[in-house]
Coordinates of C-alpha atoms and ligand atoms in Angstrom, one line a residue:
X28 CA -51.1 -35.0 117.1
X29 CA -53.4 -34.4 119.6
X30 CA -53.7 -37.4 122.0
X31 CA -55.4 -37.0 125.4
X32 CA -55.8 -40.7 125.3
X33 CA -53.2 -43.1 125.2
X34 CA -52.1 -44.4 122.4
X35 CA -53.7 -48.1 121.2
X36 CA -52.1 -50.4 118.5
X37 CA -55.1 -52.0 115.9
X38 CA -55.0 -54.3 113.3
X39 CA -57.0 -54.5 110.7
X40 CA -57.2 -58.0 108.7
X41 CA -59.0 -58.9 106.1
X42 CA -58.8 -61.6 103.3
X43 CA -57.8 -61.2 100.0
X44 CA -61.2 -61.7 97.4
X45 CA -62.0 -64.2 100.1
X46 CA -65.7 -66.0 98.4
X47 CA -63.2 -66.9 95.3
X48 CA -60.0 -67.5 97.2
X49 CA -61.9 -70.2 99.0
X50 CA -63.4 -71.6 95.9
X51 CA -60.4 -71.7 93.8
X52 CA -58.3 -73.1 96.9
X53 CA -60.9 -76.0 97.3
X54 CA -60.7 -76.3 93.4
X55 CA -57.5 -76.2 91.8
X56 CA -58.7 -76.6 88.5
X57 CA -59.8 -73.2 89.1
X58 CA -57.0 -71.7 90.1
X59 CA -55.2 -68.8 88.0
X60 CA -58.4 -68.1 86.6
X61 CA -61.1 -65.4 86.3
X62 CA -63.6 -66.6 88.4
X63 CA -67.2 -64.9 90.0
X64 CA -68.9 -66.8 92.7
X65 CA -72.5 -65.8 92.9
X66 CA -74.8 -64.7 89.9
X67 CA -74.6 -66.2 86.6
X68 CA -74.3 -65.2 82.8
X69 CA -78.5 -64.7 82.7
X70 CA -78.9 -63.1 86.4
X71 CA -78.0 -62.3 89.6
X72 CA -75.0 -60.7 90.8
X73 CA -71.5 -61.6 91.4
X74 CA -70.8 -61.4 95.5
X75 CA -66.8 -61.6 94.2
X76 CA -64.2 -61.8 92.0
X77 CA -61.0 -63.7 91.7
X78 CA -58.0 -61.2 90.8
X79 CA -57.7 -62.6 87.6
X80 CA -61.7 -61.9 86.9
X81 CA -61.0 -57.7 88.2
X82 CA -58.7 -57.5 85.7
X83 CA -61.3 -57.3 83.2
X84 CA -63.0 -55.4 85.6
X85 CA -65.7 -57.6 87.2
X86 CA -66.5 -56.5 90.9
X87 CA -68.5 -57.2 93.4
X88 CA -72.5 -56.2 93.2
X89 CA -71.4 -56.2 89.0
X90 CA -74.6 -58.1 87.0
X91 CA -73.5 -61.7 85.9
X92 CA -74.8 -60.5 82.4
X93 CA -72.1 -57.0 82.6
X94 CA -69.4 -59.4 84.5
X95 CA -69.5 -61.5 81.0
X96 CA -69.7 -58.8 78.7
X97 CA -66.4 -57.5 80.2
X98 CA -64.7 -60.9 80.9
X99 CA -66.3 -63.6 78.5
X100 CA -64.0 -66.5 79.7
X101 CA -65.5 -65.6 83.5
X102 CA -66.0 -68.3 84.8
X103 CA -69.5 -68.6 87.5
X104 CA -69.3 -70.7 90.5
X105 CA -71.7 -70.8 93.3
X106 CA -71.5 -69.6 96.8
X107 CA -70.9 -72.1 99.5
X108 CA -71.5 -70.3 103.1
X109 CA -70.9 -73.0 105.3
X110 CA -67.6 -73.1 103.7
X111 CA -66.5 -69.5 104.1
X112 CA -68.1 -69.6 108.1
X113 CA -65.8 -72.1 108.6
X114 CA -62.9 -70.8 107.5
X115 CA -64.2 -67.3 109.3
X116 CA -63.7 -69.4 112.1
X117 CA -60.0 -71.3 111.6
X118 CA -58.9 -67.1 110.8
X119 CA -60.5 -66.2 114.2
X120 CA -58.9 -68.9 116.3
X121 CA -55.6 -67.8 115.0
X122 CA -56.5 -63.9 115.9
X123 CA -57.6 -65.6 119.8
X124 CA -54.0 -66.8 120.6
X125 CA -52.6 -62.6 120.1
X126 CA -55.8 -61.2 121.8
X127 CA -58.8 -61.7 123.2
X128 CA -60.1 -57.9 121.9
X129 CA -61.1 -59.7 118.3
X130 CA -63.7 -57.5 116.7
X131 CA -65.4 -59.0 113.0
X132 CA -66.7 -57.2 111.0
X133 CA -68.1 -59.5 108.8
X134 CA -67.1 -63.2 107.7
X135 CA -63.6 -62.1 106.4
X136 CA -62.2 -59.4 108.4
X137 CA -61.4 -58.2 111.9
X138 CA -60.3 -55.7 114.2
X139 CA -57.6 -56.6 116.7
X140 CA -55.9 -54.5 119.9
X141 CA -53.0 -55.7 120.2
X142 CA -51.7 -53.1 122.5
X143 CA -51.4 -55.5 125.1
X144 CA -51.1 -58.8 123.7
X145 CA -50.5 -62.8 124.4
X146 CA -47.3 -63.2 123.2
X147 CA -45.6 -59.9 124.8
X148 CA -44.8 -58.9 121.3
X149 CA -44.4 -55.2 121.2
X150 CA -44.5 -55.1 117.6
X151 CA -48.1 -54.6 116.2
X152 CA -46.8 -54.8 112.4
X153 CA -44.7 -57.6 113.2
X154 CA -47.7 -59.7 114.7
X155 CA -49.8 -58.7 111.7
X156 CA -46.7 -60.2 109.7
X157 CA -47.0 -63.5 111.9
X158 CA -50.6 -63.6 111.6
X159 CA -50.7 -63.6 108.0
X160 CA -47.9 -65.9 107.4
X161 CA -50.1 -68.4 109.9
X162 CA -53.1 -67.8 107.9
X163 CA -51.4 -68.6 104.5
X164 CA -49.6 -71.8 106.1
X165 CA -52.5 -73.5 108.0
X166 CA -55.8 -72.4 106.2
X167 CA -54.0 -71.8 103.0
X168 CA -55.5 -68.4 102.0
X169 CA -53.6 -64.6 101.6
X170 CA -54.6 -62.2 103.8
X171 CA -54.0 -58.3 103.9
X172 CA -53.7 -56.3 106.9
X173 CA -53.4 -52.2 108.3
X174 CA -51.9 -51.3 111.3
X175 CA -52.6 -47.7 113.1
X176 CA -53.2 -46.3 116.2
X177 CA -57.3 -46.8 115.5
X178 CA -60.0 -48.6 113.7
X179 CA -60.3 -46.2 111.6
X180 CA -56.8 -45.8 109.9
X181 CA -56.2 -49.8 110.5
X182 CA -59.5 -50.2 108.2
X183 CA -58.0 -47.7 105.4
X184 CA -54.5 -48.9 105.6
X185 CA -55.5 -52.7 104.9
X186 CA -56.4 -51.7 101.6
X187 CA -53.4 -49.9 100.8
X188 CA -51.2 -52.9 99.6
X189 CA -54.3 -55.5 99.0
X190 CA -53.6 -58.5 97.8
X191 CA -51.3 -60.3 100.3
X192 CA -49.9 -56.7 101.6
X193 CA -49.3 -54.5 104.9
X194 CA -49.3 -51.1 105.9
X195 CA -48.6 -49.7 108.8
X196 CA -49.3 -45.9 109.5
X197 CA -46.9 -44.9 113.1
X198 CA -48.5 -42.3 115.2
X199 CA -46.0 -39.9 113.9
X200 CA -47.2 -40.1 110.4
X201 CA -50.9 -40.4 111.2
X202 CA -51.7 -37.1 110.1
X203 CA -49.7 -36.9 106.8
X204 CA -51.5 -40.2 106.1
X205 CA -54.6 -38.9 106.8
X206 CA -54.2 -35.5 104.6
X207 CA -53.3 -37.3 101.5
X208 CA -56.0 -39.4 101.6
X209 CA -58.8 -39.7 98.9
X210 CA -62.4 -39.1 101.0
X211 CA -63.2 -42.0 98.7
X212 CA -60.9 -44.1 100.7
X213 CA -62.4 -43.1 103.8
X214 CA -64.2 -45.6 105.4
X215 CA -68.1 -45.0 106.2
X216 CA -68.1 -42.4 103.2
X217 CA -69.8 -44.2 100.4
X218 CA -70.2 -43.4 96.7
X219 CA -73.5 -41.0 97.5
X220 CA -71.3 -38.9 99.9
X221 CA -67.8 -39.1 98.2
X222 CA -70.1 -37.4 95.0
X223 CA -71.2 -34.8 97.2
X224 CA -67.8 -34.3 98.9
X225 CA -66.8 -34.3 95.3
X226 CA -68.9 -31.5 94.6
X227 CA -68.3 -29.4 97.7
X228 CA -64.5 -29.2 96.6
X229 CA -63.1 -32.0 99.4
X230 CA -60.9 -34.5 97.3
X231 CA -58.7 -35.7 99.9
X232 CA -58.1 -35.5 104.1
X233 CA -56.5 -32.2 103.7
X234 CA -59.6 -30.5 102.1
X235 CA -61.8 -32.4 104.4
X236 CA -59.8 -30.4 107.6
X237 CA -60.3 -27.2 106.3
X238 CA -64.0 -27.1 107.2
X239 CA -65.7 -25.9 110.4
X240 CA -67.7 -28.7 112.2
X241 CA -70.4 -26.9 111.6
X242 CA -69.7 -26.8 108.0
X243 CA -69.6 -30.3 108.1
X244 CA -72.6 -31.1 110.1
X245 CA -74.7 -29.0 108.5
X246 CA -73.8 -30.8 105.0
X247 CA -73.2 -34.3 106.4
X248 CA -75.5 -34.6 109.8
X249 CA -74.0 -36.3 112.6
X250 CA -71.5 -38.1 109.9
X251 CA -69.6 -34.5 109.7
X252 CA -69.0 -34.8 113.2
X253 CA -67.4 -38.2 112.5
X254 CA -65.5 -37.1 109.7
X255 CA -64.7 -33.6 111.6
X256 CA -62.9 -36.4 114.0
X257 CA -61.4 -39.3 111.7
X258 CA -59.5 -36.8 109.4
X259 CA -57.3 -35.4 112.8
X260 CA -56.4 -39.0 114.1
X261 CA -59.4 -39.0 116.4
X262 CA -61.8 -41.8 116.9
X263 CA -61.9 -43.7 120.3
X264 CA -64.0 -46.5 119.4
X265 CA -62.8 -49.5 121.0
X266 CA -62.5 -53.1 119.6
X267 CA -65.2 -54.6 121.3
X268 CA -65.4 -58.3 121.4
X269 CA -68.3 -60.2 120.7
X270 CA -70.8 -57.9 120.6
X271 CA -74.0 -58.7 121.1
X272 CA -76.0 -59.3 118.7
X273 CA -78.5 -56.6 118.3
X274 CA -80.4 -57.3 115.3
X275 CA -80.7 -60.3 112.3
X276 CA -80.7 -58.8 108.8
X277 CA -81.0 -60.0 105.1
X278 CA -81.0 -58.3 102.0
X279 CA -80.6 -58.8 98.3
X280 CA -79.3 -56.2 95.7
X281 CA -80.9 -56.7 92.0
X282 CA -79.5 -57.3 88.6
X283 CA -82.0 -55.0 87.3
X284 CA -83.9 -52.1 89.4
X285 CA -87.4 -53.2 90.4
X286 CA -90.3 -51.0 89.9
X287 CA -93.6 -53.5 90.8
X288 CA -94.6 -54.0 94.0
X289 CA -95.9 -57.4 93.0
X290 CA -91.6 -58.4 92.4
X291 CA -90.9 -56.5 95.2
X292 CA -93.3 -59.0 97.5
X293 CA -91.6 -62.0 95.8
X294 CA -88.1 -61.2 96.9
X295 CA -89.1 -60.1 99.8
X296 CA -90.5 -63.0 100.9
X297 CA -87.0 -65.2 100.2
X298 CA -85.9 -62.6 102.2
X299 CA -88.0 -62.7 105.3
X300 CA -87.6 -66.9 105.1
X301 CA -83.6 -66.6 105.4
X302 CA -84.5 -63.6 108.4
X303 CA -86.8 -66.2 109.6
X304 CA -84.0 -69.0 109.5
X305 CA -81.0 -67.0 110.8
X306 CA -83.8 -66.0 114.3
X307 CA -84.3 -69.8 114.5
X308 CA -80.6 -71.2 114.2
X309 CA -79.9 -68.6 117.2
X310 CA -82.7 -69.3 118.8
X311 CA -84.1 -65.7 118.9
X312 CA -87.0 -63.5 118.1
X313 CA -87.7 -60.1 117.8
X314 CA -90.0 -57.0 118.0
X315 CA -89.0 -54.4 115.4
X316 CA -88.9 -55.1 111.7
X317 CA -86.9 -52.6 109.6
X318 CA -87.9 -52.9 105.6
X319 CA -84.7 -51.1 104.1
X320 CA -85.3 -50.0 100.3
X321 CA -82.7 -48.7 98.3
X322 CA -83.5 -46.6 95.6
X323 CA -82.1 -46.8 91.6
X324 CA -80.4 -43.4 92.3
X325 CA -78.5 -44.5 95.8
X326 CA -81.0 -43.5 98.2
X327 CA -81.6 -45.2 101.5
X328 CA -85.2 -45.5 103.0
X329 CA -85.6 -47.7 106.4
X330 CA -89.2 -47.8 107.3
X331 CA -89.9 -49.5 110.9
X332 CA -92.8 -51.5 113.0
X333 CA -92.6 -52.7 116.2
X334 CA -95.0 -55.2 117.5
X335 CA -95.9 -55.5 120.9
X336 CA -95.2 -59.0 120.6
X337 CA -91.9 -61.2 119.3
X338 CA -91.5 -63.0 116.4
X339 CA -89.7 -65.0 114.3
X340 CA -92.0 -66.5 111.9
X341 CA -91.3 -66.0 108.7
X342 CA -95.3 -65.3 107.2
X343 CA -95.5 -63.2 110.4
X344 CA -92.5 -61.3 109.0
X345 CA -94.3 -60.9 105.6
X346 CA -97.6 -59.5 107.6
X347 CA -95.5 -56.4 108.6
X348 CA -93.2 -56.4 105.7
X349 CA -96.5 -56.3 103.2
X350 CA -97.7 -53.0 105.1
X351 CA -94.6 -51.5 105.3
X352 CA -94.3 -51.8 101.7
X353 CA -97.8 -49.9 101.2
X354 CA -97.6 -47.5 103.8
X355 CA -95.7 -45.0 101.1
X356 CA -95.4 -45.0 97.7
X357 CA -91.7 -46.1 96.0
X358 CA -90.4 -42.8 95.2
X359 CA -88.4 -44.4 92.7
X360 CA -87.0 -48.1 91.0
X361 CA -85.5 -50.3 93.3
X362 CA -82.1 -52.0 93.5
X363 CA -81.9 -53.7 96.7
X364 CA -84.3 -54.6 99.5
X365 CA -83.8 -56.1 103.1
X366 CA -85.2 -56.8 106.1
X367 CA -83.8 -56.2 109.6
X368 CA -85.4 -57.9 112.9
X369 CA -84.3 -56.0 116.3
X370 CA -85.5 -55.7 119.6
X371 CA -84.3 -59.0 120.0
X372 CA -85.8 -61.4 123.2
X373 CA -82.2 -61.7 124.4
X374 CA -82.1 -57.7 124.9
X375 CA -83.1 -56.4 128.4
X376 CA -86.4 -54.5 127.8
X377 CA -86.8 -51.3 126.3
X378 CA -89.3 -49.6 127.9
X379 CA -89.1 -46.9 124.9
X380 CA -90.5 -49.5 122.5
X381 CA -93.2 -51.1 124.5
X382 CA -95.6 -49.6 122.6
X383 CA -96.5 -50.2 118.9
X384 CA -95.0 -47.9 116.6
X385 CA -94.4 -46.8 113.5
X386 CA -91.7 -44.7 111.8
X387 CA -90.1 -43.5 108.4
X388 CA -86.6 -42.3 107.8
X389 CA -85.4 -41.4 104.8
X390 CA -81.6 -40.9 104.6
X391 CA -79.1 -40.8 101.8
X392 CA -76.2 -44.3 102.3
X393 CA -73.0 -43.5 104.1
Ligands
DCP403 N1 -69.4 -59.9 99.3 C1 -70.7 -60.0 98.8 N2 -71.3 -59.0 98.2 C2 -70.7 -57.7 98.1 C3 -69.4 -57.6 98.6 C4 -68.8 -58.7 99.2 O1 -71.3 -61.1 98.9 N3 -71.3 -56.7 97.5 C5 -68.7 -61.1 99.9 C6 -67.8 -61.7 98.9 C7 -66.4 -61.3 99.3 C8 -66.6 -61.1 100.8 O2 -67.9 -60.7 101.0 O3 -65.5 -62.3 99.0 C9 -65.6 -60.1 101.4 O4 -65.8 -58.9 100.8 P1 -64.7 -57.8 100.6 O5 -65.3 -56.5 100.3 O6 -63.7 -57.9 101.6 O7 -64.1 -58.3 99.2 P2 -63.1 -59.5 98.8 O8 -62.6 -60.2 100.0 O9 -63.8 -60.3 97.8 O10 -61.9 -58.7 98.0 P3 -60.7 -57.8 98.6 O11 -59.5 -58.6 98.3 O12 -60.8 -56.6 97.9 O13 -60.9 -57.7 100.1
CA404 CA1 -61.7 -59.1 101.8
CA405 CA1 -64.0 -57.6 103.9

């Protein structure tokens, strides 16, 4: 193991199908059952399924309509945000009194150091133990949890005995752990890249390492450096505690790819209202608006403005939204729009992006 840096102890938590743990928790009549919050039998898409529901295998991102076909006694319940941010933010007090070096990822899951911790506990899997027992006794919810020597393998491991599990990978099995590993399981490969992995012969961690860094970036762009690193037990990013928020996003993926502009404008505009909502609840505006478009066939298009001006209004939004839209024609049908706000007034100045500009990027999703 090469390690010219010391050696840090991360967790990884995350909860167990947390949008239908919460709802069948707050509803017992709904408890032991297949459940999908979000979407519905007609439309829409389910955001999650209850471990009952997967068995008939309804996911995430499914369409309500496929989630039924496969599971016809599925039943749909609707999302309740407020909800789930507060309980985001009972799991996150519990994660305060082991560290202050909490990192979330999103509502449900965190990274923690623990190397040097609160309660002097030397044991990293034995505070992810604690932790998850606290979670299950005062919020009432399973939660599963990896434990490595980085983000990376914490992130990997947490999956490995999902629901209600623990893994831990030790230092001196990081690299065994790492060989054996499916470059689907990888984290920050997606289904577009695992396919072309897939294709280039790299199945697992150990195929992966065979290849030159220039093999890698040359196929993968700066991501092949990242993977060049992740797959020999190498990544030094730290848990960084709330981070600043750099940029406000929203985005909807569709039950059925969209191929009319006119559609796309509709969505678009429920999209740049919640943007619009989000900048006013934080009480912040911004300067660059990012229109992302993902295409029927996985592709990822960002296409950016920035004003020389902030904003936060969501018709103002629109007005750049609307030409970013018709600057290029679709190169394809569309499954999932969003719009991103950056350049945020509580940034220092940029003097880079002082002056209006506009740029394209097309990129395949990692
Ligand atoms: N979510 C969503 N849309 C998606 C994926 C997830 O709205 N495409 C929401 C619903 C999930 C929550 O985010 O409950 C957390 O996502 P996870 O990927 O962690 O999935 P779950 O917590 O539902 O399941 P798991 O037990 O596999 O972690
Ligand atoms: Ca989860
Ligand atoms: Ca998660």
């Amino acid at each position: 193991m090469e390690s010219d840096f010391p050696l840090r102890k991360i967790i990884h938590v995350d909860m167990d199908a947390f949008f239908a743990s919460v709802e069948q928790m707050d509803a017992p009549e709904l408890k032991g059952k297949a459940i999908a919050v979000g979407g519905s039998e007609k439309r829409g898409v389910v955001s999650a399924a209850s471990y009952e529901a997967r068995k008939f295998g309804v996911k995430s991102a499914m369409s309500g309509i496929q989630a039924k076909r496969n599971c016809p006694e599925l039943i749909f319940v609707k999302p309740n945000f407020e909800r789930y941010r507060e309980i985001s933010k009972q799991i996150r007090k519990i994660f305060l009194d082991y560290t202050d070096l909490v990192e979330p990822l999103s509502l449900d899951e965190a990274y923690l150091d623990v190397t040097v911790n609160k309660k002097g506990n030397p044991s990293a899997s034995l505070i992810a133990e604690e932790i998850r027992a606290r979670i299950f006794k005062e919020v009432g919810l399973t939660a599963s949890a990896g434990i490595s020597i980085n983000k990376f393998i914490a992130k990997v491991a947490s999956d490995y005995n999902k629901p209600n599990g623990q893994k831990t990978v030790n230092p001196e099995d990081v690299l065994v752990f790492l060989e054996d590993l499916d470059v689907r399981k990888f984290y920050g490969v997606g289904k577009v890249t695992a396919e072309k992995m897939y294709q280039l012969a790299i199945y697992t961690g150990k195929d992966l390492k065979s290849k030159s860094i220039e093999y890698l970036e040359s196929h993968f762009g700066k991501s092949g450096h990242y993977y060049y690193h992740v797959v020999r037990g190498i990544h030094n990013s730290e848990v960084r505690p709330n981070r600043i928020r750099k940029s406000l996003a929203a985005e909807r993926t569709f039950s059925e790819n969209l191929s009319s502009e006119i559609f796309m404008l509709e969505k678009l505009e429920h999209i740049a209202e919640e943007v619009s909502k989000r900048l006013t609840k934080n009480k912040v505006a911004g300067k660059t608006i990012t229109l992302k478009i993902k295409y029927s066939d996985f592709t990822l298009q960002t296409r950016s403005k920035t004003l020389n001006y902030f904003i936060s209004d969501a018709h103002l939004i629109m007005d750049t939204v609307k030409s970013l839209l018709i600057q290029e024609e679709l190169t394809n049908s569309v499954r999932l729009l969003g719009i991103s706000i950056s350049n945020l007034n509580t940034e220092k100045p940029n003097k880079k992006v002082e002056q209006e500009s506009v740029s394209v990027q097309l990129k395949f999703q990692f």
